[in-house]
GROMACS .gro file of C-alpha atoms in nm:
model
  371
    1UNK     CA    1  -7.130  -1.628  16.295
    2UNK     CA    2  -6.824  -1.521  16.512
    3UNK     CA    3  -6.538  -1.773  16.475
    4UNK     CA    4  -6.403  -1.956  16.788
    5UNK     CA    5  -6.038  -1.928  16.883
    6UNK     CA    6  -5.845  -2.242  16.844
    7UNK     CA    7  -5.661  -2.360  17.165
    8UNK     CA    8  -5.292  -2.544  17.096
    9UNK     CA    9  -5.089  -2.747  17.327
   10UNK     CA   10  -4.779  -2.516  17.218
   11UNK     CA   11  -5.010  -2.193  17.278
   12UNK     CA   12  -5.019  -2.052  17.634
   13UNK     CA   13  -5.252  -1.802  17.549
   14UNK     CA   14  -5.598  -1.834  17.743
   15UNK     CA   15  -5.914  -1.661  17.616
   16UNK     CA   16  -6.254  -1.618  17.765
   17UNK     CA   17  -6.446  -1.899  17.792
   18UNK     CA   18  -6.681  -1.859  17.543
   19UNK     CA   19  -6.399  -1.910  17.259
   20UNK     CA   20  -6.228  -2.193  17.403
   21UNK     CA   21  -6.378  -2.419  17.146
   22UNK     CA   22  -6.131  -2.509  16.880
   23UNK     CA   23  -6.229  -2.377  16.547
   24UNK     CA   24  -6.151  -2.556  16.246
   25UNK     CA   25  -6.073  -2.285  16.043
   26UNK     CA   26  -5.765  -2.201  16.233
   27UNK     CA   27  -5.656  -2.548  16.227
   28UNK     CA   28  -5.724  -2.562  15.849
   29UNK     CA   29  -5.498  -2.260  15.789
   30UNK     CA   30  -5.188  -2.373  16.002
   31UNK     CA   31  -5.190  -2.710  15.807
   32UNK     CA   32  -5.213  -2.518  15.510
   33UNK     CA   33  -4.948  -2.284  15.567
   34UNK     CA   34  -4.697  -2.534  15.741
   35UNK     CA   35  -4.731  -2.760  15.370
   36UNK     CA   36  -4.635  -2.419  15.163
   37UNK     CA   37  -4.360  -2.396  15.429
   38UNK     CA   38  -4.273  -2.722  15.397
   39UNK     CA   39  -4.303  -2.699  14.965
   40UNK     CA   40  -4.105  -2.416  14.936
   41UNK     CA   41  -3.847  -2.534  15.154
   42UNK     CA   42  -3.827  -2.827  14.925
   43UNK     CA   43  -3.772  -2.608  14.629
   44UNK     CA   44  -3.449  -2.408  14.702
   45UNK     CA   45  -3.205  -2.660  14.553
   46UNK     CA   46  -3.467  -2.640  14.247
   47UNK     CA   47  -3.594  -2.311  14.181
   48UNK     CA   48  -3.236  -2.201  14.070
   49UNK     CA   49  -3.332  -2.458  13.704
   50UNK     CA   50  -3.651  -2.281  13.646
   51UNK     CA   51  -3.783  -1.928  13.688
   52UNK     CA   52  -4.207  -2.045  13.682
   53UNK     CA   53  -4.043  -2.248  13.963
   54UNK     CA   54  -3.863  -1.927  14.144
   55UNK     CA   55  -4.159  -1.708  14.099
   56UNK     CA   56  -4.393  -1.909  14.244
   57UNK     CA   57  -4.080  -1.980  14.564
   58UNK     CA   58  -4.146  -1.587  14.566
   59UNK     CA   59  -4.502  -1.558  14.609
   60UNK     CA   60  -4.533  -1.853  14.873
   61UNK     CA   61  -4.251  -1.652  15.036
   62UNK     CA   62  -4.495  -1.318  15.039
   63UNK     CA   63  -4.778  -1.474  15.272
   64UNK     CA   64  -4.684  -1.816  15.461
   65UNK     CA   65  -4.469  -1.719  15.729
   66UNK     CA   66  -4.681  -1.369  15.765
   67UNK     CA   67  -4.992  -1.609  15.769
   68UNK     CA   68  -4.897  -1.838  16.044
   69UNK     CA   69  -4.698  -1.568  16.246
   70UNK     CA   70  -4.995  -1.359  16.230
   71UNK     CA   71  -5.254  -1.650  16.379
   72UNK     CA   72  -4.966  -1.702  16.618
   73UNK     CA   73  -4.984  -1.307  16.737
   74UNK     CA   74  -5.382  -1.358  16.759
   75UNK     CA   75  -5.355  -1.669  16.985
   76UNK     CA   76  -5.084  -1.454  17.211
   77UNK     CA   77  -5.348  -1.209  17.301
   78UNK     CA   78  -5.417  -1.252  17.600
   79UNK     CA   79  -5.024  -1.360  17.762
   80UNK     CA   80  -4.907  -1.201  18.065
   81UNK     CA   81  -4.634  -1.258  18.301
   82UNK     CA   82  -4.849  -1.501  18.500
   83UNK     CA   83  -4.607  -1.773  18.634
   84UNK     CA   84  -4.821  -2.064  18.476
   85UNK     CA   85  -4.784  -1.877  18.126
   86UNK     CA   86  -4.428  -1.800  18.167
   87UNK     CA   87  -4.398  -2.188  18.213
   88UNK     CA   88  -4.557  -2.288  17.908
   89UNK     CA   89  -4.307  -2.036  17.742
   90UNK     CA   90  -4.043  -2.212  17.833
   91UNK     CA   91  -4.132  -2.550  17.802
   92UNK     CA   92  -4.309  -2.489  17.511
   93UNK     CA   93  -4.082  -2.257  17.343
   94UNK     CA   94  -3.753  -2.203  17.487
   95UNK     CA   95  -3.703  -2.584  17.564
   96UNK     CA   96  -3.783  -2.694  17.178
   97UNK     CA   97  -3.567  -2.381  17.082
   98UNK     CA   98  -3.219  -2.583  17.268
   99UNK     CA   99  -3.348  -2.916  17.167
  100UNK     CA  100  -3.365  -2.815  16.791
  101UNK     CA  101  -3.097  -2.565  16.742
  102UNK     CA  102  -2.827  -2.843  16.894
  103UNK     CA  103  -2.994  -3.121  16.681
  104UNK     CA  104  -2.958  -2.885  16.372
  105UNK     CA  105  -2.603  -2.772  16.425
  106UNK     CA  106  -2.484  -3.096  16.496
  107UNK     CA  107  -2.627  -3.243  16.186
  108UNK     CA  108  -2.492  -2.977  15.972
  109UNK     CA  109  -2.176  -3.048  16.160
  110UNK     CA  110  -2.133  -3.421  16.115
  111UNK     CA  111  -2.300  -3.491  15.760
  112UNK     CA  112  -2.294  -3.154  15.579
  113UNK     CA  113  -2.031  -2.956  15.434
  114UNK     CA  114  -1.923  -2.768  15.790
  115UNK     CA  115  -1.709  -2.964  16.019
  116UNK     CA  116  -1.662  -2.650  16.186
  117UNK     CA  117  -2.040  -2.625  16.284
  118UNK     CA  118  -2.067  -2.447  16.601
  119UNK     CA  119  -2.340  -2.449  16.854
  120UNK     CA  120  -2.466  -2.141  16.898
  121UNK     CA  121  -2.794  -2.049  17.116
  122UNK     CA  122  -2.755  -1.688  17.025
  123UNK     CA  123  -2.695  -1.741  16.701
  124UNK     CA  124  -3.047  -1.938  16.572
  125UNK     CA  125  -2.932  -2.186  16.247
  126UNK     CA  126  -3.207  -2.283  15.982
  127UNK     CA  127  -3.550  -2.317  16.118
  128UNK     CA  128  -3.509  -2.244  16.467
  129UNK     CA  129  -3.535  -1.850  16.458
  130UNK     CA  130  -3.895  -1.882  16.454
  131UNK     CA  131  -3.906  -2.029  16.822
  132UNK     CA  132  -3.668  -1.734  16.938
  133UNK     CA  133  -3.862  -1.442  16.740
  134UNK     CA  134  -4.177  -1.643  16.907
  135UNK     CA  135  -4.023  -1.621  17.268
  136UNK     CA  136  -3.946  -1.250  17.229
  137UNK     CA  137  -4.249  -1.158  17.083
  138UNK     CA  138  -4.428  -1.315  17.323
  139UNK     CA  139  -4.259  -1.169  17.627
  140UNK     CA  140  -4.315  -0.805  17.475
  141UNK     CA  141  -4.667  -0.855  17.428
  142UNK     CA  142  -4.796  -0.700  17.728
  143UNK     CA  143  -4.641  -0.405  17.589
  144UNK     CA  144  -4.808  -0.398  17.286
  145UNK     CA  145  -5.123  -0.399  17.445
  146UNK     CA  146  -5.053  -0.077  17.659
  147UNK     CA  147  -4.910   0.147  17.396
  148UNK     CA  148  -5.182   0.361  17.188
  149UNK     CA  149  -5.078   0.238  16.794
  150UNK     CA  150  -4.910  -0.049  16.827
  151UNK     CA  151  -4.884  -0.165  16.448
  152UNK     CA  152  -4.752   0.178  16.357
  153UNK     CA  153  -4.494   0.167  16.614
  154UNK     CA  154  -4.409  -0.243  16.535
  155UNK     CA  155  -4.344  -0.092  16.164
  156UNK     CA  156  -4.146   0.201  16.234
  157UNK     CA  157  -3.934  -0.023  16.428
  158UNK     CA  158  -3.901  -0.308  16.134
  159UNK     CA  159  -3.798   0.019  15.881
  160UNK     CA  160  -3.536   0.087  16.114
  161UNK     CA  161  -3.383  -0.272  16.160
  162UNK     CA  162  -3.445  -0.264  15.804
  163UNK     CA  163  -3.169   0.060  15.736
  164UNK     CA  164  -2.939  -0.083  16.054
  165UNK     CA  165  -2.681  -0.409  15.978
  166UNK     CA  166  -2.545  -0.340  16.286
  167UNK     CA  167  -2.852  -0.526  16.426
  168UNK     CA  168  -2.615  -0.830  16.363
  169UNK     CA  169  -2.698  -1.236  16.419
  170UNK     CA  170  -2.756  -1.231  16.782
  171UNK     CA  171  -3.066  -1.418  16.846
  172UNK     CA  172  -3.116  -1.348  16.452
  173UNK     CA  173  -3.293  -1.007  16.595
  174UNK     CA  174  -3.323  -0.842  16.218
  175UNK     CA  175  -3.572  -1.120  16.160
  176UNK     CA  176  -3.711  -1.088  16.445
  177UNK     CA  177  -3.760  -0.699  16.449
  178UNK     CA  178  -3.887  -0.736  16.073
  179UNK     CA  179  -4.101  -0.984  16.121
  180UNK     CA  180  -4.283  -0.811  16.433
  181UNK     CA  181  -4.560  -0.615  16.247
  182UNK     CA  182  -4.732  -0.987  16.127
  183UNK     CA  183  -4.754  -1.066  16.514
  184UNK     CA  184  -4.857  -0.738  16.657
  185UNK     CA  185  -5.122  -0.758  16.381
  186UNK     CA  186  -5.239  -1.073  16.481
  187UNK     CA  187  -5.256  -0.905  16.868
  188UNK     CA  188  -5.459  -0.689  16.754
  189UNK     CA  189  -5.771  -0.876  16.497
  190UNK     CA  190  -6.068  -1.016  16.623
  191UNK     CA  191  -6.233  -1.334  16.590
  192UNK     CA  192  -6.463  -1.125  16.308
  193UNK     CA  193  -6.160  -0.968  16.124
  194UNK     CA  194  -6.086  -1.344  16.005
  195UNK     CA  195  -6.443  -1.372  15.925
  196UNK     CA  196  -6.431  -1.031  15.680
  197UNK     CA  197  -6.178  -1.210  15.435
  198UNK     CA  198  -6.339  -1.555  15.459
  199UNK     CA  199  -6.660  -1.372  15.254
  200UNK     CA  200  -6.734  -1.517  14.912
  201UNK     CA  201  -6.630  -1.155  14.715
  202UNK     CA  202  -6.307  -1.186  14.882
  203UNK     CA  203  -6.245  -1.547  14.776
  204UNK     CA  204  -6.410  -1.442  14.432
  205UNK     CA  205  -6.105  -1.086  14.413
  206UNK     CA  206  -5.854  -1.351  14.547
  207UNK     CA  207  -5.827  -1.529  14.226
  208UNK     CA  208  -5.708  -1.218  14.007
  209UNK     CA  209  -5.504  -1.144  14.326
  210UNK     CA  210  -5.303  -1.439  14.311
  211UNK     CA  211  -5.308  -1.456  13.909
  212UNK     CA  212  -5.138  -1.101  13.920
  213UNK     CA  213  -4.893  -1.193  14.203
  214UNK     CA  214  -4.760  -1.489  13.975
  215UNK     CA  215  -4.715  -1.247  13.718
  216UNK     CA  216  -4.541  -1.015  13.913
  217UNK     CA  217  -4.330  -1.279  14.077
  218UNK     CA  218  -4.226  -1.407  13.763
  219UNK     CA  219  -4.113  -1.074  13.584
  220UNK     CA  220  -3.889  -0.991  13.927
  221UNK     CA  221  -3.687  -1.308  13.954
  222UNK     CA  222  -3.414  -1.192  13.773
  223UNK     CA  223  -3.463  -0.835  13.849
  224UNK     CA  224  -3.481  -0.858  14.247
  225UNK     CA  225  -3.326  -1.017  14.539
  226UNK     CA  226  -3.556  -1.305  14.690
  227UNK     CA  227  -3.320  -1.222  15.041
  228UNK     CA  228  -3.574  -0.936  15.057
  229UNK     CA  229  -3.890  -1.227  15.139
  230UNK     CA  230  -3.630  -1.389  15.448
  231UNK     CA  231  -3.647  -1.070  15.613
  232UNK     CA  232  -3.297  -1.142  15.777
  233UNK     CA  233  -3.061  -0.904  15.615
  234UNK     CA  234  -3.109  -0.493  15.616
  235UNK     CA  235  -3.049  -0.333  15.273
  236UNK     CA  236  -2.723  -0.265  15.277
  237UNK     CA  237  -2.644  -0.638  15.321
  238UNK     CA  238  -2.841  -0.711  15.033
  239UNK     CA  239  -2.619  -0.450  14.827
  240UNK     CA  240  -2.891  -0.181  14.801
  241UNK     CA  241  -2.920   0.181  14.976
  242UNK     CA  242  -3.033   0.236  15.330
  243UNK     CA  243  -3.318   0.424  15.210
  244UNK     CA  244  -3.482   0.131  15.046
  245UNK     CA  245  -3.501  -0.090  15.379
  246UNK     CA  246  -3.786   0.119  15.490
  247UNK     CA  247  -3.963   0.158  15.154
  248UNK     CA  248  -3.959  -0.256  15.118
  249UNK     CA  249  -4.037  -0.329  15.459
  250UNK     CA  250  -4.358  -0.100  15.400
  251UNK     CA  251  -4.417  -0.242  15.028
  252UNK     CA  252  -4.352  -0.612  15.155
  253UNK     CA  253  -4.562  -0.593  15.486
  254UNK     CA  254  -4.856  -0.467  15.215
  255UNK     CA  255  -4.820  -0.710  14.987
  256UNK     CA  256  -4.807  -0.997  15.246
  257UNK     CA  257  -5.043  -0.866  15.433
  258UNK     CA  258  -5.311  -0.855  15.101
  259UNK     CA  259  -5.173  -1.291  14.976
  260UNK     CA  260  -5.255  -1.380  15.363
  261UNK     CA  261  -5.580  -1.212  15.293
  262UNK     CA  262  -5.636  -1.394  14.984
  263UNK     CA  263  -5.510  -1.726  15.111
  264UNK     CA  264  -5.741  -1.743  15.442
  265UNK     CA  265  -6.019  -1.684  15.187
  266UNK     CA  266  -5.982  -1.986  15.070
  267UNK     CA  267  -5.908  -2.170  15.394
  268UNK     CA  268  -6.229  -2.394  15.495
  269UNK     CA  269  -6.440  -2.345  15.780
  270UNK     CA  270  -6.560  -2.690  15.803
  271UNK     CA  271  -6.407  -2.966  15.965
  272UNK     CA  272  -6.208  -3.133  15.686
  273UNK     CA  273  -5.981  -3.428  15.709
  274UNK     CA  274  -5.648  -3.280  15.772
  275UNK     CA  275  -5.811  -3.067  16.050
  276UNK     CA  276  -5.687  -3.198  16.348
  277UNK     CA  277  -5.358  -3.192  16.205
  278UNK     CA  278  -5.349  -2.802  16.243
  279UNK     CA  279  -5.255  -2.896  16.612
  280UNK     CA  280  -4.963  -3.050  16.542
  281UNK     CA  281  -4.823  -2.760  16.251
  282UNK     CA  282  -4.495  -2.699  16.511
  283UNK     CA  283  -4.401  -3.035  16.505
  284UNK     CA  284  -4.439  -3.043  16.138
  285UNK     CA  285  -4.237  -2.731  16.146
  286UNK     CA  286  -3.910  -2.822  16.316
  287UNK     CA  287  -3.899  -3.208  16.172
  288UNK     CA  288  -3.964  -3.160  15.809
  289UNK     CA  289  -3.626  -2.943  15.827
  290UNK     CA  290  -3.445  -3.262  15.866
  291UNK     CA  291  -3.569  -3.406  15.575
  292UNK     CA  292  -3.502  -3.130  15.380
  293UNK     CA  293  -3.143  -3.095  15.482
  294UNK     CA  294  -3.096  -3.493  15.466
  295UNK     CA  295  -3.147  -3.451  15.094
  296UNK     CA  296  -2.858  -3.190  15.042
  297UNK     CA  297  -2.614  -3.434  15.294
  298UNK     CA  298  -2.694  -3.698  15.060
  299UNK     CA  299  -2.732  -3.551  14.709
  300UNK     CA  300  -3.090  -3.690  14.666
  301UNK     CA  301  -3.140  -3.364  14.442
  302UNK     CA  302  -2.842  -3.401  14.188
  303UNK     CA  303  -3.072  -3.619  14.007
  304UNK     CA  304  -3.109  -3.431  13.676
  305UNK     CA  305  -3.460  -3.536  13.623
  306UNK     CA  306  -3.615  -3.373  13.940
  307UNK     CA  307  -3.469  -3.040  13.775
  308UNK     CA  308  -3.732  -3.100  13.572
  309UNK     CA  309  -4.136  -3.020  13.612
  310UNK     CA  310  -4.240  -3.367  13.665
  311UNK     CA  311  -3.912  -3.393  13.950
  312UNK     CA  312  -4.069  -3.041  14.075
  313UNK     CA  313  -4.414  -3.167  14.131
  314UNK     CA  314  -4.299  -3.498  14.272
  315UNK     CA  315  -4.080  -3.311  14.503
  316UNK     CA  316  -4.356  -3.091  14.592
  317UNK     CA  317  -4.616  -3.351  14.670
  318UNK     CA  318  -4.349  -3.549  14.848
  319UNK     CA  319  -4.271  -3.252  15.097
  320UNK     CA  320  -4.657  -3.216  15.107
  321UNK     CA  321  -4.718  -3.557  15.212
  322UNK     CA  322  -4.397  -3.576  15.473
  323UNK     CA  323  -4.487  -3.238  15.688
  324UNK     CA  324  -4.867  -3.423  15.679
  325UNK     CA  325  -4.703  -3.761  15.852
  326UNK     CA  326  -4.502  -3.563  16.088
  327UNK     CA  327  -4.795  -3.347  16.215
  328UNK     CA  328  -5.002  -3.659  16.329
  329UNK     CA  329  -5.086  -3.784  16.671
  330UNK     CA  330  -4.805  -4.090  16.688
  331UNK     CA  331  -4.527  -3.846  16.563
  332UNK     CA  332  -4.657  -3.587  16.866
  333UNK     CA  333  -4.622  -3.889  17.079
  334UNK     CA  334  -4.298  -4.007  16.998
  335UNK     CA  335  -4.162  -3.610  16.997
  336UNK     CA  336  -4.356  -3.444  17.319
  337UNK     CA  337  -4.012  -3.501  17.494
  338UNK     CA  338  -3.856  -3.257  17.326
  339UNK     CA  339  -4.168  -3.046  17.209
  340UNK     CA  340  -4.404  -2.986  17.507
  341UNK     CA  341  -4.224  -3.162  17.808
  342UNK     CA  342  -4.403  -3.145  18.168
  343UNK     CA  343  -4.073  -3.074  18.403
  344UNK     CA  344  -4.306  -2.969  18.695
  345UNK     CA  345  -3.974  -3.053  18.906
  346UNK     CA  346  -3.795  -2.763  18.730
  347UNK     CA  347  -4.069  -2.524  18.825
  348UNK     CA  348  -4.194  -2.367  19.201
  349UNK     CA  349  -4.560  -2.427  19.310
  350UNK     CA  350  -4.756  -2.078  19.230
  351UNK     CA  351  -4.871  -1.960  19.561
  352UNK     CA  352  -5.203  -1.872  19.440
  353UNK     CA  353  -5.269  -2.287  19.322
  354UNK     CA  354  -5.136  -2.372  19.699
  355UNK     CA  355  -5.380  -2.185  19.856
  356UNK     CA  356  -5.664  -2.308  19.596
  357UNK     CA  357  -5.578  -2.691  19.650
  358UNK     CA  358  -5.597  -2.612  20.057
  359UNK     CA  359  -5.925  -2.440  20.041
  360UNK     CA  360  -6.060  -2.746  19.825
  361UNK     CA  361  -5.916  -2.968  20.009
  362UNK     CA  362  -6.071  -2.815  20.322
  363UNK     CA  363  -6.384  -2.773  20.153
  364UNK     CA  364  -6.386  -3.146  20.087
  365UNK     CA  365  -6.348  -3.248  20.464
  366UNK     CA  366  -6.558  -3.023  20.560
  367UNK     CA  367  -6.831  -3.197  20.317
  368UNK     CA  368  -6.750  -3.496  20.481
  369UNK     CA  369  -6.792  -3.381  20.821
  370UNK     CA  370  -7.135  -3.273  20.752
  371UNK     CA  371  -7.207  -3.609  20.563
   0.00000   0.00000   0.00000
C-alpha cells in the first residue's frame, strides 16, 4: 500500500489530492527524531564523563537531523514561487527564524556567560540555523527540480563547502551547503521509497546495522572529531587537510543516509499515541533549546551524580518527556504567535483569489436571481 503524505501547518508544500491525507508514519518519525534531537542535546554537558555515552551522542548525530531534514525535502516537493507559498515561507519560516534567534541571543546574553551577546540575523546562534538552511533550501527548490542529477550536483557542492572556510558564518551557509544533499534527497523519494525500508528484512538487517554503528562509534571517540557530525566547519577548521572535506562529506552522507534507513524501519505505520504529536515536532524543536540552555545558566548539570549512568538515563528520559509536552496542542496554542502567525495585513491580495471570490460571489447572486 502506497503511503500518504503528511500535511503540516509549518509545511507549505501542496500535493495532489489523493495524498493529502496525513499519514501516521510520517508523524511517527518526526516525533521520533525531534526526542533523539532533543536526547542528544541533553547529553553534551555529559558525554565528555563517559565514552558509551559519547558514542552513542555520535551515532544519534549520524541519522536525526539527516532523517527529519530529509522528510522535510520530501514535503517541499512540490513549492514554487506562488505568492500564497511564498507567504507561508515567511510566516512560517522566516518569522519564527527573528522570533527565535533574538529570544536565543538575548538569553545567552543576560543569563549565560556572554554579556557581549550580539544579535545577529546573519549570523544563526544554537538551534536556529535549521529555519535559515530551511528557508534557503526551500527557495532553491524549483531549481532542483529542473536540473538533470540533482543529488549529484547537491553533493559536489557540499564537498566543496566542505574544502572552502572561506564559506564563513553568514547565514551559517557551510551548514547549510553540507546539509543540502539530505533535502534534495528527500525532493526527490516517493511515497514508495519510504515504503522499501519500512519492509520486515530491512527492520530484521537494521539490528546488526545499528549494533555495528555502536561499535564503530565507540572505537572513534577518541580517535575522531564529533565537529565532523555538526556539519558546520570545513576541514581545515577542524585541523585536518582540505582533501578530507570531500572524502567525509561522501563517507558521512553514506553512513547517514544507511542509520535513517535503519531508523524509519522501525518507525510505526499505525496510529500510535504520540502520533499527532508529529505535527507539532518544530515547536518541540525551537523550545526544548531553552531548557537545555537553562540548565548550563543555572548549573543544574554540576551535580556529580547525573555524570553518572543512572543521572544519564534520567537526563535522557527527562529531555524525552519535555520535547513530548512542548509538542502538544496547548503549547501550539500558547506559541502560534510566534510560530505560524496569520499577518494577512502584511501581505497583498493575490490577484488570481480576487477574481475567484468575484466570480463566486457573482455566481451566488446570480443563483439567487434565478431562485
Amino acid at each position: 500500500m502506497t503511503p500518504r503524505v503528511l500535511r503540516e501547518p509549518a509545511d507549505d508544500a501542496r500535493v495532489p489530492q489523493m495524498f493529502r491525507q496525513r499519514d501516521a508514519f510520517f508523524d511517527n518519525a518526526k516525533y521520533l527524531a525531534i526526542v533523539l534531537v532533543a536526547v542528544a542535546h541533553a547529553w553534551e554537558p555529559l558525554k565528555g564523563d563517559s565514552r558509551t555515552l559519547e558514542a552513542a551522542y555520535m551515532v544519534v548525530y549520524a541519522f536525526h537531523m539527516p532523517a527529519f531534514i530529509v522528510i522535510s525535502g520530501f514535503f517541499s516537493r512540490s513549492f514554487d514561487m506562488r505568492a500564497d507559498r511564498l507567504q507561508r515561507l515567511i510566516t512560517g519560516v522566516v518569522v519564527p527564524y527573528i522570533v527565535f534567534e533574538t529570544a536565543y541571543s538575548l538569553g545567552e546574553r543576560y543569563f549565560g556567560d556572554d554579556p557581549e551577546q550580539k544579535i545577529s540575523l546573519l549570523d544563526p546562534w544554537y538551534l536556529t540555523w535549521f529555519l535559515i538552511a530551511l528557508f534557503i533550501w526551500r527557495l532553491t527548490t524549483p531549481i532542483w527540480k529542473l536540473v538533470r542529477w540533482p543529488l549529484p550536483l547537491a553533493l559536489g557542492i557540499a564537498m566543496l563547502a566542505s574544502a572552502t572556510p572561506g564559506v564563513g558564518n553568514d547565514l551559517d551557509l557551510q551548514r547549510v551547503l553540507q546539509f543540502l544533499p539530505f533535502f534534495v534527497l528527500g525532493l526527490c523519494m516517493k511515497p514508495e521509497h519510504f515504503q522499501m525500508v519500512r519492509r520486515r528484512s530491512v527492520r530484521i538487517l537494521s539490528v546488526p546495522v545499528f549494533a555495528a554503528a555502536g561499535v564503530v562509534g565507540w572505537w572513534a571517540v577518541p580517535r575522531m572529531n564529533t565537529g565532523w557530525f555538526y556539519h558546520r566547519d570545513a576541514a581545515q577548521e577542524l585541523g585536518a587537510p582540505w582533501w578530507t572535506g570531500p572524502v567525509m562529506v561522501l563517507a558521512l552522507f553514506g553512513c547517514s543516509l544507511l542509520l535513517t534507513a535503519c531508523f524509519f524501519a522501525w518507525v510505526p505505520g499505525r496510529q500510535m499515541w504520540f502520533t499527532a504529536l508529529g505535527a507539532g515536532t518544530l515547536y518541540g524543536y525551537l523550545l526544548h533549546g531553552f531548557l537545555v540552555k537553562a540548565g548550563g545558566y543555572g548549573g543544574w548539570y554540576e551535580h556529580a551524580w547525573l555524570h553518572r549512568p543512572y543521572g544519564e538515563i534520567l537526563v535522557s528520559v527527562l529531555a524525552a518527556v519535555a520535547v513530548t509536552l512542548l509538542c502538544t496542542k496547548p503549547v501550539q496554542r500558547v506559541f502560534r504567535f510566534a510560530m505560524e502567525p496569520k499577518m494577512e495585513w502584511a501581505f497583498k491580495r493575490d490577484a488570481a483569489d480576487l477574481a475567484r471570490e468575484r466570480e463566486r460571489a457573482r455566481e451566488k447572486q446570480l443563483q439567487k436571481a434565478d431562485a
